[in-house]
Coordinates of C-alpha atoms in Angstrom, one line a residue:
Chain A
M635 CA -24.0 -34.6 15.5
V636 CA -23.6 -32.9 18.8
F637 CA -26.0 -33.2 21.7
G638 CA -26.7 -29.5 22.0
T639 CA -27.8 -28.8 18.4
R640 CA -30.6 -31.4 18.3
V641 CA -34.1 -30.0 18.8
L642 CA -35.5 -31.2 22.1
L643 CA -38.9 -31.1 23.8
A644 CA -38.8 -28.7 26.7
R645 CA -38.7 -31.2 29.5
Q646 CA -37.4 -30.5 33.0
W647 CA -35.4 -33.7 33.4
I648 CA -33.2 -32.9 30.4
K649 CA -32.1 -29.7 32.0
N650 CA -31.2 -31.4 35.3
P651 CA -27.4 -30.9 35.8
A652 CA -26.9 -34.3 37.2
F653 CA -28.5 -35.9 34.1
R654 CA -26.5 -33.7 31.9
K655 CA -23.3 -34.8 33.6
W656 CA -24.2 -38.4 33.3
M657 CA -25.0 -37.9 29.6
Y658 CA -21.7 -36.2 29.1
N659 CA -19.9 -39.2 30.5
L660 CA -22.0 -41.5 28.4
D661 CA -21.1 -39.5 25.3
G662 CA -17.5 -40.3 26.2
Y663 CA -15.6 -38.0 24.0
N664 CA -13.6 -37.0 27.0
K665 CA -12.1 -40.4 27.0
F666 CA -10.3 -39.4 23.8
G667 CA -9.2 -36.1 25.3
F668 CA -11.6 -33.9 23.2
Y669 CA -13.4 -30.8 24.0
Q670 CA -17.0 -30.3 22.8
N671 CA -16.0 -27.9 20.1
D672 CA -13.4 -30.2 18.8
L673 CA -16.1 -32.6 17.6
E674 CA -17.4 -30.1 15.0
C675 CA -13.9 -29.5 13.7
L676 CA -13.1 -33.2 13.1
G677 CA -12.7 -33.9 9.4
Q678 CA -12.7 -30.2 8.4
L679 CA -9.4 -29.0 7.1
P680 CA -9.0 -25.4 8.2
F681 CA -6.9 -24.0 5.4
H682 CA -8.5 -26.0 2.5
P683 CA -9.6 -23.5 -0.1
G684 CA -13.2 -23.3 -0.9
T685 CA -14.4 -24.8 2.4
E686 CA -17.6 -23.0 3.4
A687 CA -17.9 -24.5 6.8
V688 CA -18.0 -22.1 9.7
Y689 CA -15.9 -24.2 12.1
A690 CA -13.1 -24.4 9.6
E691 CA -13.0 -20.6 9.4
A692 CA -13.2 -20.4 13.2
L693 CA -10.2 -22.7 13.5
R694 CA -8.3 -20.5 11.0
R695 CA -9.0 -17.5 13.3
L696 CA -7.7 -19.2 16.4
P697 CA -4.6 -17.6 17.9
A698 CA -1.5 -19.7 17.3
D699 CA -1.2 -21.3 20.7
E700 CA -4.9 -22.3 20.8
Y701 CA -4.5 -23.9 17.4
D702 CA -1.5 -25.8 18.5
R703 CA -3.5 -27.2 21.5
W704 CA -6.2 -28.3 19.1
A705 CA -3.6 -30.1 16.9
F706 CA -2.2 -31.7 20.0
R707 CA -5.6 -33.1 21.1
C708 CA -6.2 -34.5 17.6
I709 CA -2.8 -36.2 17.5
R710 CA -3.2 -37.5 21.1
S711 CA -6.6 -39.1 20.2
A712 CA -5.1 -40.8 17.1
Q713 CA -2.4 -42.2 19.4
L714 CA -5.1 -43.5 21.8
E715 CA -6.9 -45.1 18.9
I716 CA -3.8 -46.9 17.8
T717 CA -2.9 -48.2 21.2
K718 CA -6.6 -49.1 21.9
T719 CA -6.6 -47.2 25.2
Y720 CA -8.4 -44.3 26.8
I721 CA -7.2 -41.4 28.8
P722 CA -7.0 -42.5 32.5
E723 CA -10.0 -41.5 34.6
S724 CA -8.0 -39.1 36.8
E725 CA -6.8 -37.1 33.8
R726 CA -10.0 -36.9 31.8
I727 CA -11.7 -33.5 31.0
T728 CA -14.5 -33.0 33.5
F729 CA -18.0 -31.8 32.7
E730 CA -17.4 -28.4 34.3
E731 CA -14.2 -27.8 32.3
D732 CA -15.9 -28.8 29.1
Q733 CA -18.6 -26.2 29.7
T734 CA -16.1 -23.4 29.9
K735 CA -12.9 -24.3 28.1
G736 CA -14.5 -26.7 25.8
R737 CA -16.5 -23.9 24.1
Y738 CA -13.4 -22.0 23.0
L739 CA -14.6 -21.7 19.4
E740 CA -18.0 -20.3 20.3
P741 CA -16.9 -16.6 20.2
Y742 CA -15.3 -17.0 16.8
V743 CA -18.3 -18.9 15.4
K744 CA -20.7 -16.2 16.7
E745 CA -18.6 -13.6 14.9
I746 CA -18.5 -15.5 11.7
L747 CA -22.2 -16.1 11.7
A748 CA -22.8 -12.4 12.4
E749 CA -20.6 -11.4 9.4
R750 CA -22.5 -13.8 7.1
K751 CA -25.8 -12.5 8.3
E752 CA -24.6 -8.9 7.6
K753 CA -23.7 -9.8 4.1
E754 CA -27.0 -11.6 3.5
D755 CA -28.9 -8.7 4.9
W756 CA -27.1 -6.3 2.5
Q757 CA -27.9 -8.6 -0.4
D758 CA -31.5 -8.7 0.5
F759 CA -31.6 -5.0 0.9
L760 CA -30.0 -4.4 -2.5
S761 CA -32.1 -6.9 -4.3
K762 CA -35.3 -5.2 -3.4
Chain B
M660 CA -41.0 29.2 -15.0
I661 CA -43.7 30.7 -12.7
S662 CA -43.8 27.5 -10.6
M663 CA -40.1 27.6 -10.0
K664 CA -40.4 31.2 -8.8
I665 CA -43.2 30.3 -6.5
S666 CA -41.2 27.5 -4.9
R667 CA -38.1 29.7 -4.4
R668 CA -39.5 33.0 -3.2
P669 CA -42.0 33.7 -0.6
L670 CA -45.5 34.8 -1.8
N671 CA -45.2 38.5 -1.0
A672 CA -42.1 38.9 -3.1
L673 CA -43.9 37.3 -6.1
V674 CA -46.8 39.7 -5.6
V675 CA -44.5 42.7 -5.5
K676 CA -42.8 41.6 -8.7
R677 CA -46.0 41.3 -10.6
L678 CA -47.1 44.8 -9.6
L679 CA -43.7 46.3 -10.5
S680 CA -43.6 44.5 -13.8
G681 CA -41.1 46.9 -15.4
Q682 CA -38.5 46.1 -12.7
T683 CA -35.5 43.8 -13.1
S684 CA -35.3 40.8 -10.8
P685 CA -35.3 41.7 -7.1
K686 CA -32.1 42.1 -5.1
R687 CA -30.9 39.0 -3.3
S688 CA -31.5 39.0 0.4
E689 CA -28.4 38.9 2.7
T690 CA -28.8 35.3 3.6
E691 CA -28.6 34.4 -0.1
A692 CA -25.5 36.6 -0.8
L693 CA -22.4 34.5 -1.4
R694 CA -20.3 34.4 1.7
A695 CA -16.6 34.0 1.5
P696 CA -15.3 30.8 2.9
T697 CA -14.8 31.2 6.6
L698 CA -11.9 29.6 8.5
K699 CA -12.3 29.1 12.2
T700 CA -10.2 27.3 14.8
T701 CA -11.2 26.2 18.3
S702 CA -8.9 24.7 20.9
L703 CA -10.9 22.3 23.1
P704 CA -10.0 21.9 26.8
S705 CA -9.0 18.3 26.2
G706 CA -6.2 19.5 23.9
L707 CA -8.0 18.7 20.7
I708 CA -7.8 21.4 18.0
V709 CA -10.8 21.7 15.7
T710 CA -10.6 23.7 12.5
S711 CA -13.3 24.2 9.9
L712 CA -13.3 25.8 6.5
D713 CA -16.9 26.5 5.5
N714 CA -16.8 26.9 1.8
R715 CA -20.3 25.8 1.1
S716 CA -19.0 22.8 -0.8
P717 CA -21.6 20.0 -1.3
I718 CA -18.9 17.5 -0.4
T719 CA -17.8 17.5 3.3
R720 CA -14.3 16.3 4.1
I721 CA -13.4 15.5 7.7
G722 CA -9.8 14.9 8.5
V723 CA -8.3 13.6 11.7
I724 CA -4.6 14.1 12.1
V725 CA -2.7 12.4 14.9
R726 CA 0.9 12.9 15.8
A727 CA 1.8 9.2 15.3
G728 CA 3.7 9.0 12.1
A729 CA 6.7 7.0 11.2
R730 CA 9.1 8.8 13.5
Y731 CA 7.2 7.6 16.6
E732 CA 7.3 4.0 15.9
P733 CA 9.6 2.1 18.3
Q734 CA 13.0 1.4 16.7
D735 CA 12.6 -2.4 17.3
Q736 CA 9.2 -2.4 15.5
L737 CA 10.0 -0.7 12.2
G738 CA 7.2 -0.6 9.8
L739 CA 4.5 -0.4 12.4
S740 CA 3.1 2.8 10.9
H741 CA 2.9 1.1 7.5
T742 CA 0.8 -1.7 9.0
L743 CA -1.3 0.9 10.9
R744 CA -2.0 2.8 7.7
S745 CA -2.7 -0.4 5.8
M746 CA -5.2 -1.5 8.5
A747 CA -7.3 1.6 8.3
G748 CA -10.8 0.7 7.6
F749 CA -10.6 -2.8 8.9
S750 CA -12.7 -4.2 11.7
T751 CA -13.4 -2.0 14.8
K752 CA -14.9 -3.0 18.1
D753 CA -18.4 -2.4 16.8
S754 CA -18.2 -2.9 13.0
T755 CA -16.8 -5.4 10.5
V756 CA -14.6 -4.4 7.7
F757 CA -17.4 -5.4 5.3
G758 CA -19.8 -3.2 7.1
I759 CA -17.5 -0.1 7.1
T760 CA -16.6 -0.5 3.5
R761 CA -20.1 -1.2 2.3
N762 CA -21.8 1.5 4.3
I763 CA -19.4 4.3 3.3
E764 CA -19.2 3.3 -0.3
Y765 CA -23.0 2.9 -0.6
V766 CA -23.4 6.7 -0.1
G767 CA -20.4 7.4 -2.3
G768 CA -17.9 8.3 0.4
S769 CA -14.4 7.3 0.9
L770 CA -12.1 6.7 3.9
T771 CA -8.4 7.3 3.3
A772 CA -5.4 7.0 5.6
L773 CA -2.1 8.8 4.8
T774 CA 1.1 8.7 6.8
T775 CA 4.0 11.1 6.8
R776 CA 7.0 10.9 9.1
D777 CA 5.3 13.2 11.6
D778 CA 1.7 12.3 11.5
V779 CA -1.0 10.0 10.3
I780 CA -4.1 11.6 8.7
Y781 CA -7.5 9.9 8.2
V782 CA -9.8 11.6 5.8
L783 CA -13.5 10.9 5.4
E784 CA -14.9 12.4 2.2
N785 CA -18.6 12.2 1.4
D786 CA -21.7 14.2 0.4
G787 CA -22.6 16.6 3.2
N788 CA -25.9 14.9 4.0
Y789 CA -24.3 11.6 4.9
T790 CA -21.6 12.9 7.2
D791 CA -23.5 11.8 10.3
R792 CA -23.9 8.3 9.1
N793 CA -20.3 7.9 8.3
L794 CA -18.6 9.7 11.2
K795 CA -19.2 6.7 13.4
Y796 CA -16.9 4.7 11.1
L797 CA -14.2 7.4 11.1
S798 CA -14.3 7.7 14.9
D799 CA -14.2 4.0 15.4
T800 CA -11.3 3.6 13.1
V801 CA -9.3 6.2 14.9
L802 CA -10.3 5.4 18.5
Q803 CA -11.2 1.7 18.6
P804 CA -9.6 -0.4 15.9
A805 CA -9.7 -4.1 16.6
F806 CA -6.6 -5.2 14.6
K807 CA -7.8 -8.8 14.4
H808 CA -4.8 -11.0 13.8
W809 CA -6.3 -12.9 10.9
Q810 CA -7.1 -9.7 9.2
I811 CA -3.5 -8.5 9.5
K812 CA -2.4 -11.7 7.9
D813 CA -5.0 -11.5 5.2
N814 CA -3.9 -7.9 4.5
L815 CA -0.2 -8.7 4.0
Y816 CA -0.6 -8.9 0.2
R817 CA -1.6 -5.2 0.1
Q818 CA 1.4 -4.2 2.1
K819 CA 3.6 -6.3 -0.3
A820 CA 2.0 -4.5 -3.2
D821 CA 2.8 -1.1 -1.6
L822 CA 6.4 -2.2 -1.3
S823 CA 6.7 -3.3 -4.9
Y824 CA 5.3 0.1 -6.0
Y825 CA 7.9 1.7 -3.7
R826 CA 10.8 -0.4 -5.1
D827 CA 9.8 0.5 -8.7
S828 CA 10.0 4.3 -7.9
P829 CA 13.7 5.2 -7.6
Q830 CA 12.7 8.7 -6.4
L831 CA 11.0 7.3 -3.3
V832 CA 13.9 4.9 -2.7
L833 CA 16.2 7.9 -2.9
I834 CA 14.4 10.0 -0.4
E835 CA 14.0 7.2 2.1
A836 CA 17.7 6.4 1.8
L837 CA 18.5 10.1 2.3
H838 CA 16.5 10.1 5.5
S839 CA 18.0 6.9 6.9
A840 CA 21.5 8.3 6.3
A841 CA 20.9 11.9 7.4
F842 CA 19.0 11.5 10.7
R843 CA 19.5 9.8 13.9
G844 CA 16.4 8.8 15.9
G845 CA 12.8 8.6 14.7
L846 CA 13.2 10.6 11.4
R847 CA 15.4 7.9 9.9
N848 CA 12.4 5.5 9.9
S849 CA 10.9 4.9 6.5
I850 CA 7.2 5.3 5.9
Y851 CA 7.4 1.9 4.2
S852 CA 7.9 -1.2 6.2
P853 CA 11.2 -3.0 5.6
D854 CA 10.8 -6.4 3.8
F855 CA 11.9 -8.4 6.8
M856 CA 9.1 -6.9 9.0
I857 CA 6.2 -7.7 6.8
G858 CA 4.0 -10.1 8.9
K859 CA 5.9 -9.5 12.1
H860 CA 3.6 -6.9 13.7
S861 CA 1.2 -8.3 16.2
T862 CA -2.2 -7.1 17.4
D863 CA -0.7 -6.2 20.8
Q864 CA 2.0 -4.0 19.2
L865 CA -0.5 -2.1 17.1
A866 CA -3.0 -1.8 20.0
D867 CA -0.3 -0.5 22.3
Y868 CA 0.9 2.0 19.7
V869 CA -2.7 3.4 19.2
D870 CA -3.3 3.4 22.9
R871 CA -0.2 5.5 23.6
H872 CA -0.3 7.9 20.7
F873 CA -3.9 8.5 19.7
V874 CA -4.6 11.0 22.5
S875 CA -6.4 14.3 22.3
N876 CA -3.4 16.5 22.8
R877 CA -1.7 14.9 19.8
T878 CA -4.8 15.2 17.6
A879 CA -6.5 17.8 15.5
I880 CA -9.7 17.5 13.5
V881 CA -10.4 19.5 10.4
G882 CA -13.7 19.9 8.5
V883 CA -13.8 21.3 5.0
G884 CA -17.3 22.0 3.7
I885 CA -19.0 22.0 7.1
E886 CA -20.0 24.8 9.4
H887 CA -18.0 25.3 12.5
N888 CA -20.7 24.8 15.2
Q889 CA -21.9 21.7 13.4
L890 CA -18.3 20.4 13.4
L891 CA -17.9 21.1 17.1
E892 CA -21.2 19.2 17.9
R893 CA -20.1 16.2 15.9
V894 CA -16.6 16.2 17.4
D895 CA -18.2 16.3 20.9
K896 CA -20.5 13.4 20.0
W897 CA -17.9 11.1 18.4
F898 CA -14.5 12.1 19.7
S899 CA -15.1 13.0 23.3
T900 CA -14.0 9.5 24.4
M901 CA -10.4 10.1 23.3
S902 CA -8.0 9.7 26.2
R903 CA -5.8 12.5 27.4
G904 CA -2.6 11.3 28.9
D905 CA 0.4 11.4 26.6
R906 CA 2.5 8.3 26.9
G907 CA 3.7 8.4 23.4
N908 CA 7.3 8.4 22.1
S909 CA 9.0 11.7 21.9
G910 CA 10.3 11.0 18.4
Q911 CA 13.5 12.9 19.1
S912 CA 15.7 13.2 16.1
K913 CA 18.9 14.9 15.2
F914 CA 20.5 15.6 11.8
V915 CA 23.8 13.8 11.7
G916 CA 24.6 13.9 8.0
G917 CA 25.8 10.7 6.3
E918 CA 25.8 9.0 3.0
A919 CA 23.7 6.1 1.6
R920 CA 24.4 4.3 -1.6
V921 CA 21.9 1.9 -3.1
D922 CA 23.1 0.0 -6.1
T923 CA 20.4 -0.9 -8.6
N924 CA 20.4 -1.9 -12.3
S925 CA 19.2 1.5 -13.5
D926 CA 21.0 3.4 -16.2
T927 CA 19.7 6.6 -14.8
T928 CA 21.4 7.5 -11.5
Y929 CA 19.6 9.5 -8.9
V930 CA 21.5 11.6 -6.4
A931 CA 20.1 13.7 -3.5
V932 CA 22.4 16.1 -1.6
A933 CA 21.0 17.9 1.4
A934 CA 21.8 19.8 4.5
E935 CA 19.8 20.4 7.6
G936 CA 16.8 22.6 6.8
V937 CA 14.3 24.3 9.1
G938 CA 11.4 23.1 11.2
S939 CA 7.9 24.2 10.4
K940 CA 7.6 26.2 13.6
N941 CA 9.5 29.2 12.1
Q942 CA 7.3 30.4 9.3
K943 CA 9.7 33.1 8.0
D944 CA 12.5 30.5 7.6
V945 CA 10.2 28.0 5.9
L946 CA 9.1 30.7 3.4
S947 CA 12.7 31.9 2.8
L948 CA 13.8 28.3 2.0
S949 CA 10.7 27.8 -0.2
L950 CA 11.6 30.9 -2.1
L951 CA 15.1 29.7 -2.5
Q952 CA 13.8 26.4 -3.7
T953 CA 11.6 28.3 -6.3
I954 CA 14.5 30.4 -7.4
L955 CA 16.7 27.3 -8.0
G956 CA 13.9 25.6 -9.8
T957 CA 11.7 22.5 -9.1
G958 CA 11.7 21.0 -12.5
P959 CA 9.9 22.1 -15.7
R960 CA 6.4 23.6 -15.5
V961 CA 5.4 22.0 -18.8
E962 CA 5.1 18.3 -18.7
F963 CA 7.7 16.3 -20.6
S964 CA 9.7 19.4 -21.6
D965 CA 13.5 19.3 -21.2
G966 CA 13.8 21.1 -17.9
S967 CA 16.8 23.3 -18.9
H968 CA 15.0 26.6 -18.2
T969 CA 15.4 26.7 -14.5
K970 CA 18.6 27.9 -12.8
L971 CA 19.6 24.4 -11.8
G972 CA 18.5 23.1 -15.1
E973 CA 20.7 25.5 -17.0
A974 CA 23.7 24.6 -14.9
V975 CA 23.2 20.8 -15.4
A976 CA 22.3 21.1 -19.1
K977 CA 25.8 22.3 -19.8
T978 CA 27.3 19.0 -18.5
T979 CA 25.2 16.4 -20.2
S980 CA 23.5 15.8 -23.5
E981 CA 21.4 12.9 -22.2
P982 CA 17.9 13.6 -20.6
F983 CA 18.2 14.8 -17.0
A984 CA 16.0 16.2 -14.2
V985 CA 17.1 18.4 -11.4
S986 CA 15.1 20.0 -8.7
A987 CA 15.5 21.7 -5.3
F988 CA 13.5 20.4 -2.3
N989 CA 12.6 21.8 1.0
I990 CA 11.2 19.3 3.5
N991 CA 10.0 20.6 6.9
Y992 CA 9.2 18.5 10.0
T993 CA 8.1 19.9 13.3
D994 CA 11.6 20.6 14.7
T995 CA 14.0 20.0 11.8
G996 CA 14.1 19.5 8.1
L997 CA 16.0 18.9 4.9
F998 CA 17.0 21.4 2.2
G999 CA 18.8 20.3 -0.9
I1000 CA 18.8 19.2 -4.5
T1001 CA 18.0 16.0 -6.4
V1002 CA 19.6 15.2 -9.7
A1003 CA 18.7 12.5 -12.1
A1004 CA 21.1 11.9 -15.0
S1005 CA 22.7 9.1 -17.0
A1006 CA 25.2 7.0 -15.1
Q1007 CA 28.1 8.4 -17.1
D1008 CA 27.4 12.1 -16.6
I1009 CA 26.1 12.0 -13.0
H1010 CA 29.4 13.3 -11.4
K1011 CA 29.6 16.4 -13.6
A1012 CA 25.8 17.0 -13.2
V1013 CA 25.8 16.9 -9.5
K1014 CA 28.9 19.1 -9.2
A1015 CA 27.3 21.7 -11.5
A1016 CA 24.1 21.7 -9.5
V1017 CA 25.8 22.1 -6.2
T1018 CA 28.0 24.9 -7.6
Q1019 CA 24.8 26.6 -8.8
L1020 CA 23.3 26.2 -5.3
R1021 CA 26.3 27.8 -3.7
A1022 CA 26.2 30.7 -6.2
S1023 CA 22.5 31.3 -5.5
A1024 CA 23.1 31.2 -1.8
K1025 CA 25.6 34.0 -2.1
S1026 CA 23.6 36.4 -4.3
I1027 CA 20.1 36.7 -5.5
S1028 CA 18.8 39.5 -7.6
E1029 CA 15.7 41.4 -6.8
E1030 CA 14.2 40.5 -10.1
E1031 CA 14.7 36.7 -9.4
L1032 CA 13.1 37.2 -5.9
K1033 CA 10.1 39.0 -7.3
N1034 CA 9.5 36.2 -9.9
A1035 CA 10.0 33.6 -7.3
K1036 CA 7.4 35.2 -5.0
H1037 CA 4.8 35.2 -7.8
S1038 CA 5.6 31.7 -8.6
L1039 CA 5.4 30.4 -5.0
K1040 CA 2.2 32.2 -4.4
A1041 CA 0.7 30.8 -7.6
T1042 CA 1.8 27.2 -6.8
T1043 CA 0.3 27.4 -3.3
L1044 CA -2.9 28.9 -4.3
L1045 CA -3.3 26.5 -7.2
A1046 CA -2.6 23.6 -4.9
A1047 CA -5.2 24.8 -2.4
E1048 CA -7.8 24.5 -5.1
D1049 CA -7.7 20.7 -4.6
Q1050 CA -9.7 20.2 -1.5
N1051 CA -8.0 17.0 -0.5
V1052 CA -4.7 18.8 -0.4
L1053 CA -6.4 21.6 1.5
V1054 CA -7.6 19.2 4.2
E1055 CA -4.1 17.8 4.7
E1056 CA -2.6 21.3 4.8
L1057 CA -5.2 22.7 7.3
A1058 CA -4.7 19.6 9.4
T1059 CA -0.9 19.8 9.5
Q1060 CA -1.0 23.5 10.4
S1061 CA -3.6 23.0 13.1
L1062 CA -1.6 20.4 14.8
N1063 CA 1.8 22.1 14.4
A1064 CA 0.8 25.6 15.3
G1065 CA -2.7 25.4 16.9
Q1066 CA -4.0 27.8 14.2
V1067 CA -4.1 28.1 10.5
V1068 CA -2.6 30.9 8.3
S1069 CA -5.2 32.2 5.9
L1070 CA -4.3 32.5 2.3
T1071 CA -4.2 36.3 2.4
D1072 CA -1.9 36.3 5.4
Y1073 CA 0.2 33.7 3.6
E1074 CA 0.6 36.0 0.6
K1075 CA 1.6 38.9 2.9
A1076 CA 4.1 36.7 4.6
V1077 CA 5.7 35.7 1.3
D1078 CA 5.8 39.3 0.1
S1079 CA 7.7 40.3 3.3
I1080 CA 10.7 38.1 2.7
T1081 CA 13.8 40.0 1.7
V1082 CA 17.0 39.0 -0.1
Q1083 CA 18.9 39.2 3.1
D1084 CA 16.6 36.7 4.9
I1085 CA 17.2 34.2 2.2
T1086 CA 20.9 34.6 1.7
G1087 CA 21.6 34.6 5.4
L1088 CA 19.8 31.3 5.9
A1089 CA 21.2 29.9 2.7
N1090 CA 24.8 30.7 3.6
K1091 CA 24.4 28.9 6.9
I1092 CA 23.0 25.9 5.1
V1093 CA 25.7 25.8 2.5
K1094 CA 28.4 25.8 5.2
S1095 CA 26.9 23.1 7.4
K1096 CA 27.4 19.3 7.2
G1097 CA 25.8 17.6 4.3
A1098 CA 24.0 14.3 3.7
M1099 CA 23.8 12.4 0.5
A1100 CA 22.0 9.5 -1.1
C1101 CA 22.6 7.8 -4.5
V1102 CA 20.4 5.2 -6.3
G1103 CA 21.2 3.5 -9.6
K1104 CA 24.4 2.5 -11.3
L1105 CA 27.0 4.2 -9.1
Q1106 CA 30.3 3.8 -10.8
N1107 CA 30.6 7.5 -11.4
A1108 CA 28.4 8.8 -8.6
P1109 CA 30.2 11.3 -6.4
Y1110 CA 30.8 11.1 -2.7
L1111 CA 30.2 13.9 -0.3
E1112 CA 34.0 14.7 -0.1
D1113 CA 34.0 15.3 -3.8
L1114 CA 31.5 18.1 -3.5
L1115 CA 33.1 20.1 -0.7

């Protein structure tokens, strides 16, 4: 479950950027070399037939070089797990980088959700 | 009955009728009189040519023709025009493929893409009331296609199906082989992608091709079943964003004449022999060659009959007792063309059949009787007028003429032009063709198929 999708009470302290940065470091997925969008993809095979998940379809739509980078990050994290180490502090993904590059799947996800909504709207319209 | 009359005629006319009860029904007013279909062409300042044929049809067909056919694809990206045609109707910048398909089909319309070697034609066909709704999809498909790379990949199975239909038709393989042997430059490109290029076209290549070639001075827009001013309004609304600079390929091509042989396991051998024809710019030459083609014969008029009642058919029938088919063809591109004959016969008799057909072609090129010419003129006019009854064919024909010449020849002018061709016009052109270099293609079992040197 990703931090951003939980429903939160609208409190000022949660939106404080310093707090968010601290929370990001506490989450700690950057120690494994992951971006935020990678977490949704974990465990979802992109070319598996019948998968309804949105993130799997978004992974399928990635251009080839972006997909290769995702694969590299997964393999690197497996390697870190085996050797029981983390990525050194100096090379970890920073909070700012995660906000921009780490959301690389968002445009594709938005498009997929819009397509699904269009189909559902048509089905509603036809079933009336 | 009375209520129908009240709804259709104004009240004073009804009153007049009742007073003059002995009269027959009142004359139709001028606005209700049937108007002949009107053909109008406008050249817009951007270079776009807009033609409309208002034939009061309930179905409106809007065609957009762009000078971006197979001859303009870069020689290192063969098959690009096939992918482009296959991707018509897929996602654009504002719409998804589902949206375009569902919206057009919901109102009973259709969006088709057709590629020739010279042009690509997109035709939107729907009931006249829904044209406004659907023109957005047509204009987006032409001007702003997105070519999303996963859709290209998902679409490959359709291109492969196209190719398997192509391989199953030896006539298509024959004509494509003839072009690849006969021409140097763009015209040797096939309208079908080669097998090794399926899946190798990228979004950037397609987007660049559209960017360079889909410009207003390479485009014409045709409307059949829509009034001219309405068409101009809609063109202004939906196509005014078309760019103007022409950075497209010149598509230069020269006839060089060569031979192509395609061995397949077919007991029927197909042979095409051709020489350089005429481009579509010279109407008189095109009509002369069409008349020669009609005199020689384009196969039987009655389906499944034996085809020995045309001039070419008579000649070939003497050489073989197996089923055969022989026809003359006349292909015209903008600056050049092909004129020749195709022969299909059993693999044993193909040599004699082709020699007989070519001999007949030479004999006809030397002398044609006035009687033959008169019959051919009737036949050609009938074929054209009957073909023009099909409005889809009409859209393509109007579009091609608008783009090539900037104006359309009306059917009455066409008939006059056909009637004005004389025997000298035809034999002069035909003698030139018969003496010039030839090109040849053979498909099938080729153990007996002739070479060009055998036919000289």
